[in-house]
DNA sequence: CTAATCATTTAGGCTAGCCTAAAATAGTGA
DNA sequence: TCACTATTTTAGGCTAGCCTAAATGATTAG
């Protein structure tokens, strides 16, 4: 009857569970279902249950978990998740700015490295980059203390009527889309004219760039804000 | 009776076994004992035997191994070991040159990262650094094809009589020694006056730096070459 | 209110990589 | 050559993190 399980809580896998809970919980930190986690992490639901039980029953638990009711990060879990997110986005910025990686390749490389760097490395690249607040996808980089400015933006898919916007951020998880958008000069900070039609959005960045027909299914990956 | 074992041969642990065999086998690629490997890797001898059996019985084996007679790298194993060594030394150079790490800290960080970078990352930092041939400890960086120039140097401990030499390289594995040597301006490429006494060596670098009394036990970590 | 469906957990298994203890082999020197 | 010692291997176990299949719990439609 191993009740007070002694769990090794510093693994790549644990990091990834915490990051996934942070991402799926959204800004309101809603509770996240096993199935959603299983899908995001590419593992079986049973594996998720197993891990959640471990994370919840550790000595200082990373999550609050109740059977059948989903899971939330504990304060400690949130701290760790934000730390890994900071690693991730700093590494992405670094790969993009210093090592000249193409934007669509930085995510996968960061996804591995984020788990294996020490504070010193983080501190050195942050310094080298001038303590950036935004990564190359337009996402906010959490500060050392875990604070992160709320983003004042909306998914492109929620646009109600045609208009002009500024590109806020683009999801880092779809390399192909990132490449396409880049080819149309649709990058964070760019001005964007949006025209809605039943099944797609038509996007135009600068004068020189061709209009892009974007399926609605892809429009969740782009966030916009107003042109002040 | 699982004879043709299907082994996953791309793990950090496997990398570390191969690197250790490369290092312990020396330039003559002598066969390496289980005990020596166990000691170097900080695992039990039984664990080594187990891993060697796996590495030797894979479909394209990384080692040639005979019970009780030690182990050598196969051509494939040597290729991989040199690849990881290249990663390691490129990362060290990069941490030192680009991120301004202190010399005595680069090794530990590289020791982890070397297993988790892709070709692209290797290629980018090599380019950024101008395809260096020598790392900050003075060690040769294997080329992409695995070739590595022989080092024309000798361990300081083999010095027979007093004289002047050039510091060739310093072992990366002893951070404390690296720091001490640095404080006495004893770094790769520096000129060095060596005076032998029964139990120690006295080392003097430039005029400004204080003489360093080095125990013989530490003198294996430094390699020297003649002043042309 | 009940039955079908869907989500989640439990149970049982697997591999990698480590461990310890016991057994076997090799090497050495009397 | 034979016994003693040191090295190495075998045998058996453990944890982390996955898996599948079966069982259970929650939800919803009739
Ligand atoms: Mn990313
Ligand atoms: Mn990750
Ligand atoms: Mn090193
Ligand atoms: Mn290593």
XYZ file of C-alpha atoms (C1' of nucleotides) and ligand atoms in Angstrom:
520
model
C 0.000 0.000 0.000
C 2.291 2.771 -1.178
C 0.279 5.790 -0.122
C 2.889 8.527 0.175
C 4.466 7.825 -3.132
C 8.003 9.059 -3.567
C 7.975 10.414 -7.079
C 10.785 11.760 -9.152
C 9.219 14.927 -10.305
C 11.976 16.419 -12.416
C 11.674 14.668 -15.704
C 11.060 15.778 -19.250
C 7.773 13.941 -19.157
C 6.557 15.764 -16.060
C 7.553 19.084 -17.620
C 5.485 18.264 -20.648
C 2.422 17.341 -18.633
C 2.657 20.605 -16.702
C 3.102 22.673 -19.845
C 0.126 20.946 -21.426
C -2.084 21.622 -18.405
C -1.013 25.260 -18.453
C -1.786 25.601 -22.143
C -5.090 23.721 -22.134
C -6.328 25.400 -18.969
C -6.079 28.746 -20.702
C -5.860 32.148 -19.045
C -8.735 31.259 -16.701
C -6.849 28.176 -15.546
C -9.807 25.917 -16.075
C -9.584 22.303 -15.138
C -8.297 20.049 -17.900
C -9.652 16.622 -18.827
C -7.614 13.465 -19.123
C -8.678 13.019 -22.709
C -7.578 16.490 -23.708
C -4.182 15.878 -22.139
C -3.893 12.472 -23.751
C -4.581 13.968 -27.147
C -2.181 16.857 -26.723
C 0.621 14.706 -25.414
C 0.069 11.844 -27.818
C -0.317 9.210 -25.118
C -3.159 6.926 -24.028
C -5.735 8.298 -21.586
C -4.781 5.607 -19.108
C -1.212 6.878 -19.121
C -2.471 10.348 -18.285
C -4.517 9.109 -15.345
C -1.471 7.310 -14.088
C 0.740 10.365 -14.289
C -1.869 12.667 -12.758
C -2.176 10.360 -9.785
C 1.554 10.511 -9.320
C 1.757 14.269 -9.689
C -1.102 14.778 -7.257
C 0.207 12.458 -4.577
C 3.760 13.703 -4.431
C 4.962 15.370 -1.282
C 4.576 18.847 -2.688
C 2.077 18.153 -5.442
C 2.315 19.770 -8.847
C -1.417 19.400 -9.512
C -4.781 19.325 -7.855
C -6.634 16.361 -9.167
C -9.960 14.748 -8.471
C -11.085 11.600 -10.195
C -13.371 12.249 -13.130
C -13.221 16.022 -12.634
C -10.021 16.905 -14.400
C -6.861 18.539 -13.155
C -5.455 21.994 -12.346
C -1.919 23.135 -11.625
C -0.985 23.739 -8.013
C 0.931 26.971 -7.348
C 4.124 24.939 -7.404
C 3.107 23.252 -10.645
C 2.291 26.577 -12.222
C 5.648 27.955 -11.196
C 7.420 25.058 -12.863
C 5.247 25.208 -15.975
C 6.003 28.906 -16.406
C 9.682 28.262 -15.905
C 9.693 25.721 -18.700
C 7.640 28.050 -20.875
C 10.194 30.771 -20.258
C 12.959 28.385 -21.258
C 11.062 27.432 -24.367
C 10.428 30.946 -25.570
C 13.876 32.230 -24.697
C 15.422 29.358 -26.605
C 13.188 30.040 -29.581
C 14.162 33.693 -29.567
C 17.780 32.751 -29.279
C 17.670 30.255 -32.137
C 15.937 32.816 -34.299
C 17.981 35.882 -33.419
C 21.451 34.515 -32.773
C 21.631 31.309 -34.752
C 19.471 32.444 -37.682
C 17.137 29.485 -37.608
C 14.130 29.800 -39.912
C 11.084 30.658 -37.843
C 9.290 27.408 -38.605
C 12.115 25.308 -37.176
C 12.707 26.930 -33.818
C 9.840 25.275 -32.007
C 10.855 21.653 -32.371
C 14.423 22.351 -31.344
C 13.273 24.380 -28.322
C 10.824 21.661 -27.393
C 13.687 19.343 -26.561
C 16.248 21.776 -25.227
C 13.884 23.482 -22.786
C 14.181 20.520 -20.416
C 17.943 20.339 -20.329
C 19.251 23.814 -19.654
C 20.272 25.200 -16.305
C 19.558 28.586 -14.802
C 22.953 29.781 -15.906
C 22.219 29.062 -19.548
C 18.852 30.739 -19.319
C 20.423 33.752 -17.684
C 23.168 34.028 -20.319
C 20.874 33.882 -23.329
C 18.427 36.289 -21.705
C 21.295 38.723 -21.191
C 22.645 38.185 -24.697
C 19.219 38.931 -26.137
C 18.632 41.968 -23.936
C 15.948 40.340 -21.787
C 13.316 40.058 -24.483
C 9.630 40.083 -23.602
C 8.288 38.594 -26.823
C 9.381 35.534 -28.767
C 9.569 35.324 -32.572
C 6.012 33.985 -32.774
C 4.740 37.024 -30.893
C 4.219 35.176 -27.621
C 4.954 36.705 -24.286
C 8.012 35.369 -22.448
C 7.285 34.853 -18.741
C 9.549 36.852 -16.442
C 11.916 35.174 -14.002
C 9.335 35.471 -11.245
C 6.689 33.884 -13.478
C 4.778 37.063 -14.242
C 3.458 37.344 -17.744
C 1.533 40.256 -19.209
C -1.969 39.380 -20.319
C -2.345 39.394 -24.025
C -4.844 41.852 -25.401
C -5.603 39.966 -28.559
C -8.144 37.652 -30.125
C -8.004 34.639 -32.390
C -8.402 35.491 -36.043
C -11.255 33.070 -36.257
C -13.363 35.293 -33.985
C -13.199 38.240 -36.377
C -16.761 39.354 -37.005
C -16.420 41.712 -39.900
C -13.812 42.685 -42.426
C -11.202 45.135 -41.308
C -7.598 45.963 -40.642
C -5.631 44.509 -37.731
C -2.135 43.938 -36.431
C -0.810 40.388 -36.293
C -0.285 39.640 -32.609
C 1.058 36.109 -32.623
C 1.099 32.859 -34.547
C 1.017 29.400 -33.039
C 4.436 27.819 -33.008
C 3.143 24.286 -33.428
C 2.357 24.256 -37.140
C 5.596 24.635 -39.077
C 3.915 24.464 -42.450
C 1.503 27.270 -41.665
C 4.293 29.406 -40.252
C 6.199 29.026 -43.474
C 3.196 29.903 -45.587
C 2.400 32.960 -43.504
C 6.004 34.098 -43.653
C 5.916 33.820 -47.438
C 2.986 36.241 -47.383
C 4.703 38.610 -44.952
C 2.227 37.722 -42.253
C 4.433 37.903 -39.202
C 3.927 39.279 -35.694
C 3.542 43.045 -35.809
C 2.547 43.154 -39.477
C -0.576 45.021 -40.563
C -3.233 42.794 -41.964
C -6.351 43.384 -44.038
C -8.925 40.678 -43.374
C -11.860 39.782 -45.607
C -14.333 37.150 -44.475
C -16.087 34.710 -46.748
C -18.147 31.618 -45.871
C -15.347 29.056 -45.843
C -12.181 31.043 -45.637
C -10.488 34.266 -44.706
C -8.548 36.345 -47.175
C -5.500 37.992 -45.658
C -3.392 40.754 -47.134
C -0.266 42.085 -45.471
C 1.850 44.807 -47.128
C 1.223 46.107 -50.654
C 3.828 43.855 -52.208
C 2.525 40.593 -50.856
C -0.076 38.369 -52.437
C -3.382 37.785 -50.674
C -3.574 34.543 -48.731
C -6.682 32.384 -48.657
C -6.780 30.766 -45.259
C -9.149 27.944 -44.352
C -11.164 28.650 -41.223
C -9.677 25.540 -39.641
C -6.265 27.192 -39.682
C -7.502 30.542 -38.444
C -7.308 29.565 -34.792
C -3.546 29.567 -35.013
C -3.295 33.308 -35.600
C -4.088 36.004 -33.060
C -4.702 39.635 -33.936
C -5.147 42.918 -32.125
C -6.555 46.225 -33.185
C -4.462 48.815 -35.026
C -4.526 51.098 -31.968
C 14.864 -16.873 -26.325
C 15.247 -13.331 -27.660
C 18.390 -13.758 -29.710
C 18.191 -10.905 -32.222
C 17.443 -8.273 -29.644
C 15.734 -5.179 -30.917
C 17.481 -2.431 -29.060
C 16.805 1.232 -28.995
C 20.240 2.495 -29.610
C 19.696 6.234 -29.605
C 19.645 7.185 -25.987
C 21.714 9.479 -23.818
C 22.952 6.456 -21.952
C 24.193 4.722 -25.093
C 25.933 7.929 -26.171
C 27.723 8.046 -22.862
C 28.888 4.450 -23.056
C 30.261 5.030 -26.556
C 32.029 8.229 -25.543
C 33.549 6.476 -22.542
C 34.828 3.603 -24.681
C 36.324 6.094 -27.121
C 38.053 7.996 -24.345
C 39.306 5.001 -22.375
C 40.463 3.132 -25.465
C 42.817 5.992 -26.240
C 44.348 6.811 -29.610
C 45.325 3.159 -30.129
C 41.713 2.118 -29.603
C 42.611 -0.544 -27.095
C 39.937 -2.738 -25.669
C 38.284 -1.371 -22.552
C 37.361 -3.356 -19.444
C 33.957 -3.470 -17.829
C 35.375 -2.185 -14.572
C 36.996 0.817 -16.187
C 33.714 1.694 -17.863
C 31.772 1.185 -14.656
C 34.076 3.522 -12.821
C 34.034 6.199 -15.492
C 30.274 6.110 -15.885
C 29.506 5.788 -12.189
C 27.433 2.619 -12.546
C 27.806 -0.940 -11.292
C 29.946 -3.355 -13.324
C 26.923 -5.572 -13.809
C 25.107 -2.697 -15.468
C 27.993 -2.281 -17.874
C 27.989 -5.944 -18.841
C 24.304 -5.685 -19.472
C 24.635 -2.660 -21.722
C 27.605 -4.087 -23.614
C 25.635 -7.215 -24.390
C 22.863 -5.094 -25.776
C 25.159 -2.875 -27.810
C 26.968 -5.885 -29.239
C 23.878 -7.836 -30.196
C 21.999 -5.081 -31.958
C 21.343 -5.402 -35.646
C 24.190 -3.086 -36.578
C 26.288 -3.332 -33.437
C 27.983 -0.332 -31.900
C 30.673 -2.430 -30.228
C 32.696 -5.583 -30.604
C 32.528 -7.427 -27.370
C 33.794 -10.728 -26.079
C 33.073 -11.967 -22.588
C 35.879 -11.309 -20.169
C 38.031 -9.638 -22.838
C 36.696 -6.116 -22.859
C 35.075 -4.079 -25.591
C 36.002 -1.980 -28.631
C 33.929 0.340 -30.769
C 32.704 -0.945 -34.092
C 33.135 1.437 -37.048
C 29.513 2.455 -36.565
C 30.042 2.973 -32.843
C 33.132 5.037 -33.456
C 31.241 7.186 -35.908
C 28.568 7.889 -33.344
C 31.054 8.491 -30.532
C 32.907 11.037 -32.650
C 29.667 12.714 -33.568
C 28.782 13.173 -29.920
C 32.310 14.354 -29.174
C 31.950 16.902 -31.950
C 28.682 18.073 -30.445
C 30.283 18.316 -27.047
C 33.252 20.375 -28.127
C 31.283 22.619 -30.441
C 28.834 23.342 -27.644
C 31.672 24.100 -25.255
C 33.223 26.473 -27.749
C 29.883 28.102 -28.314
C 29.133 28.548 -24.614
C 32.562 30.041 -24.116
C 32.730 32.284 -27.170
C 29.157 33.379 -27.691
C 27.532 33.127 -24.294
C 30.597 34.120 -22.239
C 30.462 31.169 -19.892
C 33.480 30.848 -17.613
C 35.742 28.110 -18.922
C 35.245 25.871 -15.901
C 31.470 25.744 -16.410
C 31.187 24.844 -20.069
C 31.815 21.135 -19.688
C 28.899 20.224 -17.461
C 26.439 22.170 -19.561
C 27.771 20.604 -22.774
C 27.661 17.174 -21.190
C 23.882 17.332 -21.129
C 23.156 19.308 -24.272
C 25.342 17.172 -26.539
C 22.673 14.463 -26.572
C 19.760 16.667 -27.496
C 20.779 18.761 -30.447
C 20.038 18.018 -34.072
C 22.287 18.333 -37.093
C 20.804 21.719 -37.827
C 21.833 23.127 -34.470
C 25.307 21.704 -34.829
C 25.586 23.165 -38.280
C 24.413 26.612 -37.169
C 26.777 26.956 -34.250
C 29.673 25.621 -36.315
C 28.931 28.290 -38.912
C 28.490 31.001 -36.296
C 31.866 30.108 -34.808
C 33.633 29.893 -38.170
C 34.031 26.111 -38.106
C 36.493 25.975 -35.248
C 39.006 23.148 -34.990
C 39.906 23.552 -31.315
C 37.700 23.900 -28.274
C 38.407 26.240 -25.353
C 40.252 23.507 -23.461
C 42.605 23.062 -26.394
C 41.007 19.831 -27.584
C 40.567 19.015 -31.219
C 37.004 19.140 -32.555
C 36.271 16.158 -34.844
C 35.250 17.170 -38.363
C 31.837 16.337 -39.774
C 33.223 13.190 -41.374
C 34.754 12.126 -38.066
C 38.331 12.951 -38.938
C 40.402 14.423 -36.152
C 44.003 15.534 -36.344
C 46.331 13.592 -34.069
C 47.545 15.646 -31.189
C 51.276 16.131 -31.044
C 51.482 16.658 -27.324
C 52.335 14.889 -24.089
C 50.935 14.879 -20.579
C 52.696 17.292 -18.279
C 53.361 14.435 -15.912
C 55.735 12.859 -18.438
C 58.060 15.864 -18.489
C 61.557 14.574 -17.798
C 63.523 17.701 -17.167
C 62.832 21.341 -16.534
C 62.124 23.492 -19.528
C 59.760 25.721 -21.431
C 56.681 24.459 -23.233
C 53.411 25.553 -24.734
C 50.186 24.541 -23.017
C 48.388 22.264 -25.460
C 45.210 21.370 -23.621
C 43.648 20.972 -20.201
C 41.176 18.293 -19.196
C 37.642 19.627 -19.139
C 36.541 17.344 -16.325
C 38.042 19.113 -13.339
C 36.382 22.508 -12.927
C 38.378 23.440 -9.857
C 41.712 22.814 -11.554
C 40.601 24.746 -14.627
C 39.773 27.716 -12.459
C 43.083 27.573 -10.646
C 45.045 27.310 -13.877
C 43.117 30.188 -15.373
C 43.968 32.308 -12.350
C 47.618 31.659 -13.118
C 47.215 32.404 -16.821
C 47.811 28.778 -17.682
C 45.498 28.366 -20.652
C 45.826 26.603 -23.992
C 48.480 28.270 -26.103
C 50.212 29.938 -23.170
C 53.956 29.582 -22.718
C 54.925 27.682 -19.624
C 58.114 27.318 -17.654
C 58.174 23.965 -15.827
C 60.368 23.086 -12.867
C 60.279 19.556 -11.471
C 60.662 18.669 -7.848
C 60.036 15.320 -6.089
C 56.398 15.783 -5.255
C 55.202 18.611 -7.428
C 55.714 20.673 -10.507
C 56.186 24.401 -10.429
C 54.571 26.176 -13.339
C 55.085 29.764 -14.479
C 53.175 31.348 -17.311
C 53.715 35.011 -18.291
C 55.909 37.400 -16.292
C 52.995 38.880 -14.376
C 51.574 35.639 -13.062
C 52.507 33.901 -9.852
C 54.144 30.458 -9.972
C 51.781 27.568 -9.401
C 52.721 24.529 -7.356
C 50.920 21.588 -8.893
C 50.708 18.175 -7.251
C 51.826 15.371 -9.527
C 48.408 13.803 -9.173
C 46.915 16.757 -11.027
C 49.579 16.875 -13.689
C 47.913 14.279 -15.880
C 45.175 16.757 -16.664
C 47.450 19.107 -18.571
C 49.078 18.382 -21.911
C 51.983 20.311 -23.335
C 53.910 20.538 -26.582
C 57.290 21.950 -27.471
C 57.775 25.645 -28.200
C 58.503 24.863 -31.852
C -35.806 6.714 -15.064
C -33.227 3.872 -17.715
C -30.202 2.489 -21.326
C -26.831 3.536 -24.391
C -22.746 6.117 -24.987
C -18.719 8.385 -23.790
C -14.992 9.454 -20.497
C -12.066 7.868 -17.152
C -9.796 4.697 -14.223
C -8.004 0.100 -12.963
C -5.386 -3.923 -13.936
C -1.865 -6.135 -15.971
C 2.289 -5.918 -19.125
C 6.408 -4.128 -21.489
C 11.207 -1.882 -22.172
C 15.180 0.880 -20.695
C 18.479 1.288 -17.420
C 19.826 0.953 -13.219
C 20.801 -1.996 -8.654
C 22.636 -6.049 -5.391
C 24.017 -10.688 -4.508
C 25.613 -14.891 -6.157
C 28.081 -17.568 -9.533
C 31.597 -18.177 -12.779
C 35.894 -17.199 -14.940
C 40.655 -15.440 -15.373
C 44.986 -14.399 -13.577
C 48.687 -15.096 -10.177
C 52.141 -16.983 -7.374
C 53.551 -20.826 -4.220
C 49.275 -27.234 -10.890
C 46.301 -25.529 -7.715
C 44.244 -22.428 -4.726
C 43.313 -17.694 -3.815
C 41.896 -13.212 -5.476
C 40.116 -9.999 -8.611
C 37.213 -9.381 -12.462
C 33.248 -10.209 -14.864
C 28.843 -12.209 -15.734
C 24.316 -14.052 -14.383
C 20.098 -13.837 -11.909
C 16.630 -11.478 -9.940
C 14.506 -6.864 -8.686
C 13.160 -2.000 -9.021
C 11.227 2.542 -11.046
C 9.676 5.535 -14.799
C 6.679 5.861 -18.374
C 4.453 3.979 -21.714
C 0.704 0.421 -23.661
C -4.013 -2.381 -24.189
C -8.154 -4.322 -22.448
C -11.580 -4.441 -19.081
C -14.218 -2.203 -15.597
C -16.438 1.629 -13.788
C -18.499 6.229 -13.577
C -20.882 10.207 -15.751
C -23.931 12.032 -19.161
C -27.584 12.298 -22.163
C -31.684 10.919 -25.048
C -35.819 8.793 -25.128
Mn 7.371 26.859 -29.320
Mn 8.752 19.757 -24.168
Mn 33.955 18.747 -22.028
Mn 27.238 12.967 -22.018
